[in-house]
Short mmCIF file of C-alpha atoms and ligand atoms in Angstrom, two decimals:
data_model
loop_
_atom_site.label_atom_id
_atom_site.label_comp_id
_atom_site.label_asym_id
_atom_site.label_seq_id
_atom_site.Cartn_x
_atom_site.Cartn_y
_atom_site.Cartn_z
CA MET A 675 -16.98 -16.89 22.13
CA LYS A 676 -13.84 -18.74 21.17
CA ILE A 677 -11.62 -19.16 18.13
CA THR A 678 -11.88 -22.78 17.03
CA GLU A 679 -9.73 -22.91 13.91
CA VAL A 680 -7.46 -20.78 11.73
CA ARG A 681 -7.45 -21.77 8.07
CA VAL A 682 -4.67 -20.59 5.79
CA ILE A 683 -5.53 -20.66 2.11
CA VAL A 684 -2.81 -20.03 -0.49
CA THR A 685 -4.55 -19.43 -3.74
CA CYS A 686 -4.51 -17.87 -7.18
CA PRO A 687 -5.77 -16.68 -9.77
CA GLY A 688 -3.06 -14.60 -11.35
CA ARG A 689 -0.87 -14.56 -8.31
CA ASN A 690 -0.59 -16.14 -4.90
CA TYR A 691 -2.81 -14.69 -2.23
CA VAL A 692 -2.57 -15.87 1.36
CA VAL A 693 -6.05 -15.72 2.86
CA VAL A 694 -6.66 -16.28 6.57
CA LYS A 695 -10.01 -17.54 7.78
CA VAL A 696 -10.57 -17.40 11.55
CA MET A 697 -13.42 -19.69 12.61
CA THR A 698 -15.39 -19.33 15.86
CA ASP A 699 -17.61 -21.58 17.97
CA GLU A 700 -20.60 -19.49 16.95
CA PRO A 701 -22.15 -21.30 13.97
CA GLY A 702 -21.46 -19.53 10.69
CA LEU A 703 -19.40 -16.76 12.27
CA TYR A 704 -15.89 -16.35 10.87
CA GLY A 705 -13.58 -13.58 9.76
CA VAL A 706 -11.29 -13.28 6.75
CA GLY A 707 -8.01 -11.43 6.40
CA ASP A 708 -5.20 -10.99 3.90
CA ALA A 709 -1.68 -12.17 4.70
CA THR A 710 -0.18 -11.97 1.22
CA LEU A 711 3.52 -11.12 1.06
CA ASN A 712 4.62 -10.85 -2.55
CA GLY A 713 7.38 -13.35 -3.30
CA ARG A 714 7.45 -14.83 0.23
CA GLU A 715 3.89 -16.07 0.48
CA LEU A 716 4.83 -19.50 1.76
CA ALA A 717 6.94 -18.13 4.60
CA VAL A 718 3.88 -16.30 5.91
CA ALA A 719 1.63 -19.31 5.37
CA GLU A 720 4.02 -21.48 7.38
CA ALA A 721 4.32 -18.88 10.15
CA LEU A 722 0.54 -18.78 10.38
CA GLU A 723 -0.05 -22.51 10.24
CA LYS A 724 2.80 -23.77 12.35
CA HIS A 725 3.35 -20.96 14.87
CA ILE A 726 0.39 -18.61 15.11
CA ALA A 727 -2.74 -20.69 14.55
CA PRO A 728 -2.08 -23.00 17.54
CA LEU A 729 -1.76 -19.94 19.81
CA LEU A 730 -5.18 -18.65 18.87
CA ILE A 731 -7.34 -21.70 19.47
CA GLY A 732 -9.59 -21.04 22.45
CA ARG A 733 -8.94 -17.28 22.57
CA ASP A 734 -11.75 -14.74 22.54
CA PRO A 735 -11.88 -13.20 19.02
CA ASP A 736 -13.33 -10.01 20.49
CA ARG A 737 -9.96 -9.13 22.04
CA VAL A 738 -8.33 -7.59 18.97
CA GLU A 739 -5.79 -5.32 20.67
CA ASP A 740 -4.87 -7.93 23.25
CA THR A 741 -4.36 -10.59 20.59
CA TRP A 742 -2.34 -8.14 18.50
CA GLN A 743 0.05 -7.49 21.42
CA TYR A 744 0.15 -11.18 22.29
CA LEU A 745 1.30 -12.08 18.79
CA PHE A 746 3.60 -9.07 18.30
CA ARG A 747 5.46 -9.35 21.59
CA GLY A 748 4.94 -13.06 22.08
CA THR A 749 7.69 -14.04 19.69
CA TYR A 750 10.34 -11.93 21.47
CA TRP A 751 11.94 -11.80 17.98
CA ARG A 752 9.34 -9.44 16.65
CA GLY A 753 8.55 -7.34 13.63
CA GLY A 754 9.75 -7.88 10.07
CA PRO A 755 7.75 -8.50 6.91
CA VAL A 756 6.81 -12.15 7.50
CA LEU A 757 5.49 -11.83 11.04
CA MET A 758 3.83 -8.44 10.51
CA THR A 759 2.05 -9.75 7.41
CA ALA A 760 0.86 -12.83 9.31
CA LEU A 761 -0.33 -10.56 12.12
CA ALA A 762 -2.16 -8.36 9.59
CA GLY A 763 -4.11 -11.37 8.32
CA ILE A 764 -5.23 -12.29 11.84
CA ASP A 765 -6.01 -8.66 12.75
CA MET A 766 -8.21 -8.14 9.69
CA ALA A 767 -10.05 -11.39 10.35
CA LEU A 768 -10.73 -10.42 13.97
CA TRP A 769 -12.07 -7.00 12.94
CA ASP A 770 -14.22 -8.79 10.37
CA ILE A 771 -15.69 -10.98 13.12
CA LYS A 772 -16.33 -7.92 15.28
CA GLY A 773 -18.14 -6.17 12.45
CA LYS A 774 -20.25 -9.20 11.65
CA ARG A 775 -21.24 -9.64 15.31
CA ALA A 776 -22.17 -5.99 15.66
CA ASN A 777 -23.79 -6.01 12.23
CA LEU A 778 -21.93 -2.79 11.51
CA PRO A 779 -19.44 -1.85 8.79
CA LEU A 780 -15.82 -1.62 9.93
CA TYR A 781 -15.69 2.17 9.43
CA SER A 782 -18.47 2.48 11.98
CA LEU A 783 -16.50 0.49 14.57
CA LEU A 784 -13.49 2.73 13.86
CA GLY A 785 -15.37 5.87 14.80
CA GLY A 786 -17.76 6.42 11.93
CA LYS A 787 -17.43 8.26 8.64
CA THR A 788 -15.34 11.36 8.25
CA ARG A 789 -16.08 11.44 4.50
CA GLU A 790 -18.33 9.75 1.96
CA GLY A 791 -15.64 8.13 -0.13
CA ALA A 792 -11.88 7.86 -0.59
CA LEU A 793 -10.16 9.81 -3.37
CA CYS A 794 -8.14 7.26 -5.34
CA TYR A 795 -5.16 7.37 -7.63
CA THR A 796 -4.28 4.76 -10.18
CA HIS A 797 -1.32 4.00 -12.42
CA ALA A 798 -0.46 5.28 -15.89
CA GLY A 799 2.70 4.39 -17.77
CA GLY A 800 4.23 4.07 -21.19
CA LYS A 801 7.34 3.72 -23.29
CA ASP A 802 7.61 7.45 -24.06
CA ASN A 803 6.04 10.77 -23.01
CA LYS A 804 3.22 10.59 -25.58
CA ALA A 805 2.29 7.08 -24.52
CA VAL A 806 2.21 8.16 -20.87
CA GLU A 807 0.07 11.16 -21.80
CA ASP A 808 -2.41 8.86 -23.57
CA SER A 809 -2.42 6.53 -20.59
CA VAL A 810 -3.11 9.44 -18.18
CA ARG A 811 -5.93 10.69 -20.45
CA GLU A 812 -7.50 7.26 -20.38
CA LYS A 813 -7.51 7.29 -16.55
CA LEU A 814 -9.00 10.80 -16.52
CA GLU A 815 -11.79 9.60 -18.79
CA ARG A 816 -12.53 6.86 -16.27
CA GLY A 817 -13.07 9.50 -13.62
CA PHE A 818 -9.72 9.69 -11.85
CA LYS A 819 -8.53 13.05 -10.56
CA VAL A 820 -5.14 11.81 -9.37
CA VAL A 821 -2.86 9.69 -11.57
CA ARG A 822 0.59 8.21 -11.05
CA ALA A 823 2.80 8.58 -14.14
CA GLN A 824 5.83 6.41 -14.99
CA VAL A 825 7.89 6.36 -18.19
CA SER A 826 10.41 3.90 -19.60
CA VAL A 827 14.03 4.78 -19.02
CA PRO A 828 16.16 4.51 -22.20
CA LYS A 829 18.27 1.33 -22.27
CA ALA A 830 16.72 0.08 -19.03
CA ILE A 831 14.69 -3.02 -19.77
CA GLY A 832 11.73 -3.55 -17.52
CA THR A 833 11.49 -0.07 -16.01
CA TYR A 834 9.33 -0.07 -12.91
CA GLY A 835 5.73 0.96 -13.40
CA VAL A 836 5.41 1.05 -17.18
CA GLY A 837 3.88 -2.37 -17.74
CA GLY A 838 0.45 -0.79 -18.24
CA ALA A 839 -2.88 -2.37 -17.48
CA ARG A 840 -1.67 -5.96 -17.33
CA GLU A 841 0.97 -5.11 -14.75
CA ALA A 842 -1.47 -3.04 -12.70
CA ALA A 843 -4.08 -5.76 -12.76
CA SER A 844 -1.91 -8.70 -11.92
CA ALA A 845 0.88 -6.91 -10.07
CA THR A 846 3.67 -8.80 -11.67
CA TRP A 847 6.39 -7.48 -9.44
CA GLY A 848 8.30 -10.45 -8.14
CA SER A 849 5.84 -12.87 -9.58
CA GLY A 850 7.80 -14.04 -12.59
CA GLY A 851 6.83 -11.55 -15.26
CA GLY A 852 3.07 -11.51 -15.32
CA THR A 853 2.19 -15.14 -15.55
CA ALA A 854 0.82 -17.07 -12.62
CA THR A 855 3.50 -18.90 -10.71
CA ALA A 856 3.16 -21.81 -8.38
CA PRO A 857 3.74 -20.92 -4.73
CA GLY A 858 7.44 -20.57 -4.07
CA GLU A 859 8.43 -20.17 -7.71
CA ALA A 860 8.29 -16.38 -7.78
CA LEU A 861 11.41 -14.68 -9.06
CA PRO A 862 12.57 -11.26 -7.91
CA HIS A 863 11.91 -8.46 -10.36
CA GLU A 864 15.13 -7.38 -12.04
CA GLU A 865 15.53 -4.11 -13.84
CA THR A 866 18.20 -4.64 -16.46
CA ASN A 867 20.71 -1.80 -16.91
CA TRP A 868 19.24 0.47 -14.22
CA GLU A 869 20.86 3.81 -14.87
CA PRO A 870 20.00 6.69 -12.49
CA THR A 871 21.57 9.28 -14.81
CA ASN A 872 19.11 8.45 -17.60
CA TYR A 873 16.24 8.19 -15.15
CA LEU A 874 17.00 11.62 -13.68
CA LYS A 875 17.00 13.06 -17.19
CA VAL A 876 13.72 11.58 -18.41
CA VAL A 877 11.45 12.11 -15.40
CA PRO A 878 11.44 15.96 -15.33
CA LYS A 879 10.96 15.91 -19.12
CA LEU A 880 7.97 13.61 -18.71
CA PHE A 881 6.27 15.99 -16.27
CA ASP A 882 7.12 18.99 -18.43
CA HIS A 883 5.35 17.20 -21.29
CA LEU A 884 2.36 16.21 -19.15
CA ARG A 885 1.85 19.70 -17.74
CA SER A 886 2.11 21.32 -21.17
CA THR A 887 -0.37 18.88 -22.74
CA LEU A 888 -2.75 18.20 -19.84
CA GLY A 889 -2.60 21.48 -17.96
CA GLU A 890 -2.52 22.11 -14.22
CA GLU A 891 -5.94 20.64 -13.39
CA VAL A 892 -4.97 16.98 -13.11
CA GLU A 893 -3.12 15.86 -9.98
CA LEU A 894 0.00 13.90 -10.98
CA LEU A 895 2.41 11.89 -8.92
CA HIS A 896 5.46 9.76 -9.52
CA ASP A 897 6.93 6.70 -7.80
CA VAL A 898 10.72 6.50 -7.49
CA HIS A 899 10.36 3.04 -5.92
CA GLU A 900 13.30 3.57 -3.58
CA ARG A 901 15.89 3.52 -6.37
CA LEU A 902 17.82 6.76 -5.79
CA ASN A 903 20.52 7.77 -3.38
CA PRO A 904 19.90 10.84 -1.19
CA ILE A 905 21.51 13.48 -3.38
CA GLN A 906 19.85 12.10 -6.52
CA ALA A 907 16.46 12.11 -4.78
CA ALA A 908 17.00 15.69 -3.62
CA ARG A 909 17.87 16.72 -7.18
CA LEU A 910 14.80 15.03 -8.62
CA ALA A 911 12.44 16.53 -6.02
CA LYS A 912 13.91 19.96 -6.74
CA GLU A 913 13.72 19.63 -10.51
CA LEU A 914 10.10 18.44 -10.32
CA GLU A 915 9.01 21.49 -8.30
CA PRO A 916 7.70 23.50 -11.29
CA TYR A 917 5.28 20.65 -12.16
CA HIS A 918 3.51 20.66 -8.78
CA LEU A 919 3.33 16.97 -8.06
CA PHE A 920 0.65 15.66 -5.71
CA PHE A 921 3.58 13.83 -4.19
CA LEU A 922 6.86 12.13 -5.03
CA GLU A 923 6.52 8.54 -3.84
CA ASP A 924 9.19 6.47 -2.08
CA PRO A 925 12.21 8.55 -3.14
CA LEU A 926 14.64 6.72 -0.83
CA ARG A 927 15.32 3.31 0.60
CA PRO A 928 13.42 2.60 3.81
CA GLU A 929 16.35 1.92 6.11
CA HIS A 930 18.04 5.25 6.62
CA LYS A 931 15.46 7.81 7.73
CA GLU A 932 17.99 10.64 8.17
CA SER A 933 18.43 10.83 4.38
CA PHE A 934 15.00 12.42 4.12
CA ARG A 935 16.40 15.58 5.68
CA LEU A 936 18.47 16.15 2.56
CA VAL A 937 15.49 15.82 0.23
CA ARG A 938 13.36 18.01 2.48
CA SER A 939 15.90 20.79 2.77
CA HIS A 940 16.21 21.09 -1.02
CA SER A 941 12.65 20.98 -2.22
CA THR A 942 8.99 21.82 -1.66
CA THR A 943 7.80 18.80 -3.65
CA PRO A 944 5.52 16.83 -1.27
CA ILE A 945 7.02 13.51 -0.22
CA ALA A 946 5.26 10.18 0.40
CA MET A 947 6.93 7.17 1.99
CA GLY A 948 6.26 4.02 3.94
CA GLU A 949 5.14 0.98 1.91
CA LEU A 950 8.20 -0.97 3.11
CA PHE A 951 7.74 -0.08 6.77
CA HIS A 952 6.41 -2.69 9.19
CA THR A 953 5.65 -0.80 12.39
CA LYS A 954 4.71 2.62 13.75
CA TYR A 955 8.21 2.90 15.20
CA GLU A 956 9.69 3.23 11.72
CA CYS A 957 7.30 6.06 10.91
CA LEU A 958 8.11 8.15 13.97
CA PRO A 959 11.37 9.87 12.89
CA LEU A 960 9.72 10.97 9.63
CA PHE A 961 6.69 12.28 11.55
CA THR A 962 8.35 14.13 14.39
CA GLU A 963 10.65 16.06 12.04
CA GLN A 964 7.87 16.50 9.45
CA LEU A 965 10.13 15.02 6.77
CA ILE A 966 7.24 13.62 4.73
CA ASP A 967 3.72 14.72 3.81
CA TYR A 968 2.03 11.36 3.20
CA ILE A 969 2.50 8.07 5.03
CA ARG A 970 1.79 5.11 2.80
CA CYS A 971 2.17 1.99 4.90
CA ASP A 972 0.73 -1.27 3.64
CA LEU A 973 -2.04 -2.43 5.99
CA GLY A 974 -1.22 -5.98 4.98
CA HIS A 975 2.39 -5.64 6.13
CA ILE A 976 2.11 -3.57 9.32
CA GLY A 977 -0.11 -5.84 11.37
CA GLY A 978 -3.40 -4.67 9.89
CA ILE A 979 -6.10 -2.24 10.86
CA THR A 980 -5.07 -1.93 14.51
CA GLU A 981 -1.62 -0.58 13.64
CA ALA A 982 -2.93 1.56 10.76
CA LYS A 983 -5.27 3.43 13.10
CA LYS A 984 -2.35 4.19 15.41
CA ILE A 985 -0.06 5.29 12.58
CA ALA A 986 -2.75 7.64 11.28
CA ALA A 987 -3.26 9.05 14.77
CA LEU A 988 0.50 9.56 15.23
CA ALA A 989 0.67 11.36 11.86
CA GLU A 990 -2.27 13.67 12.54
CA PRO A 991 -0.66 16.28 14.83
CA TYR A 992 2.27 16.57 12.41
CA GLN A 993 -0.11 17.40 9.55
CA ILE A 994 0.84 14.26 7.68
CA GLN A 995 -1.89 12.54 5.67
CA THR A 996 -2.35 8.90 4.71
CA ALA A 997 -1.85 7.33 1.29
CA TRP A 998 -2.01 3.61 2.11
CA HIS A 999 -0.30 1.25 -0.29
CA GLY A 1000 -2.88 -0.29 -2.63
CA PRO A 1001 -1.11 -2.44 -5.23
CA GLY A 1002 -2.25 -5.55 -7.06
CA ASP A 1003 0.10 -7.82 -5.13
CA ILE A 1004 -2.04 -7.87 -2.00
CA ALA A 1005 -5.46 -9.48 -1.77
CA PRO A 1006 -8.68 -7.47 -2.09
CA MET A 1007 -9.36 -7.71 1.66
CA THR A 1008 -6.49 -5.33 2.34
CA HIS A 1009 -7.93 -2.91 -0.22
CA SER A 1010 -11.26 -3.08 1.61
CA ALA A 1011 -9.57 -2.48 4.95
CA ASN A 1012 -7.74 0.50 3.41
CA VAL A 1013 -10.98 2.15 2.41
CA HIS A 1014 -12.70 1.58 5.76
CA VAL A 1015 -9.77 3.25 7.52
CA ASP A 1016 -9.66 5.99 4.85
CA VAL A 1017 -13.25 7.06 5.45
CA SER A 1018 -13.04 7.00 9.25
CA ILE A 1019 -9.86 9.01 9.96
CA PRO A 1020 -9.46 12.79 9.91
CA ASN A 1021 -6.15 12.91 8.03
CA PHE A 1022 -6.87 10.77 4.97
CA GLY A 1023 -5.00 11.98 1.88
CA VAL A 1024 -5.41 9.66 -1.09
CA GLN A 1025 -5.79 5.92 -1.77
CA GLU A 1026 -3.78 3.95 -4.33
CA MET A 1027 -5.91 1.49 -6.28
CA VAL A 1028 -5.59 -1.07 -9.03
CA PHE A 1029 -8.11 -3.02 -11.05
CA PHE A 1030 -8.55 -6.67 -10.18
CA SER A 1031 -9.27 -9.25 -12.82
CA GLU A 1032 -12.79 -10.67 -13.14
CA GLN A 1033 -11.53 -13.98 -11.76
CA VAL A 1034 -10.24 -12.28 -8.60
CA GLN A 1035 -13.47 -10.33 -8.20
CA GLU A 1036 -15.44 -13.54 -8.52
CA GLY A 1037 -13.29 -15.29 -5.92
CA ALA A 1038 -13.45 -12.39 -3.49
CA ALA A 1039 -17.02 -11.31 -4.09
CA GLY A 1040 -18.17 -8.69 -1.63
CA VAL A 1041 -14.80 -7.19 -1.00
CA VAL A 1042 -13.49 -5.81 -4.27
CA ARG A 1043 -16.60 -4.04 -5.44
CA VAL A 1044 -15.56 -1.22 -3.13
CA MET A 1045 -13.80 0.26 -6.12
CA SER A 1046 -15.52 2.64 -8.47
CA ALA A 1047 -13.74 5.01 -10.80
CA GLY A 1048 -11.90 7.77 -9.00
CA VAL A 1049 -13.53 7.28 -5.62
CA ALA A 1050 -13.78 4.16 -3.47
CA THR A 1051 -16.59 3.68 -1.01
CA PRO A 1052 -16.49 1.15 1.83
CA LEU A 1053 -19.31 -1.12 0.77
CA GLY A 1054 -19.48 -0.26 -2.90
CA GLU A 1055 -22.22 2.32 -2.31
CA ALA A 1056 -22.38 5.38 -4.53
CA ALA A 1057 -20.44 8.27 -3.04
CA ALA A 1058 -22.73 11.16 -2.05
CO1 CO B 71 5.51 2.70 -4.42
#
């Protein structure tokens, strides 16, 4: 069998997805993958069309690992968000072809089920503590057991994570404020008047409020979104200890791994990190020193399923669990890939999920119905 064509489709609705379709010489057999990189979609599309697609014509689509290495090392200048996202799209499509040929679900090819479904968390947010509480209650009513809570920071316009349902559904980050933008027109998200002092004041108060009104039963987490310096992050993790977070997400910037030692040495709040990483190599220092508890790489930005399996395996002996990135700014195929990996590895922790619009679900029929409230199952089956 041979790859005959690689189609790159940049499409909406709501935001720009980059979909890769790898065609084969077997009639009707093709694979699809997601190569969406929020705000730089066209760079990935060009990399795929101009540089990667020509390399794949005539290759055997069964050789997933070999093709992965060929593309990763073949550039010499390797890694980075653009190339690793392009590679993810190809990797997912090749696994899709393999599954279709074998007539088996991906989780089966990855070793079979370790669990019946993937515990999911979703996003709650609001302008003040009461609004966040209401938002969390609404998610609990929908069946969620784990909820991420974000609150507006006084004087900071456009605080991360408090845009509510619309933001979660359309993932407006970097896409020009919630409205669909033409490819290449996306503007970076800007948080006006970002003030860490105010932020550090309001977040412990939010969780104090949530624990006193919702009790200890609900699992709560919070996303810092890489906006603190090391000593601020250590202070926040320490001050949040009494509220028993499921984890504190992305407390620090991704570049300087040593900073995590400071946070770790000051707090027992579990730490999650990794959505801005692109390879297993970046995860290693955090694993070997056990500086985090959850690794949350984005399958769409680390070269896909092949690399995710390795990252999970590297994390396992260090007792680190997975919490793959699952935002609205990647296409539903990555969410599907997330869940197949989730249910086939031993050290799955939790899965982030968002709700896709009806238009997106229509356009990606068969891949987004994996989501049901609170638990995701690989093929949209009911969890046992
Ligand atoms: Co995050």
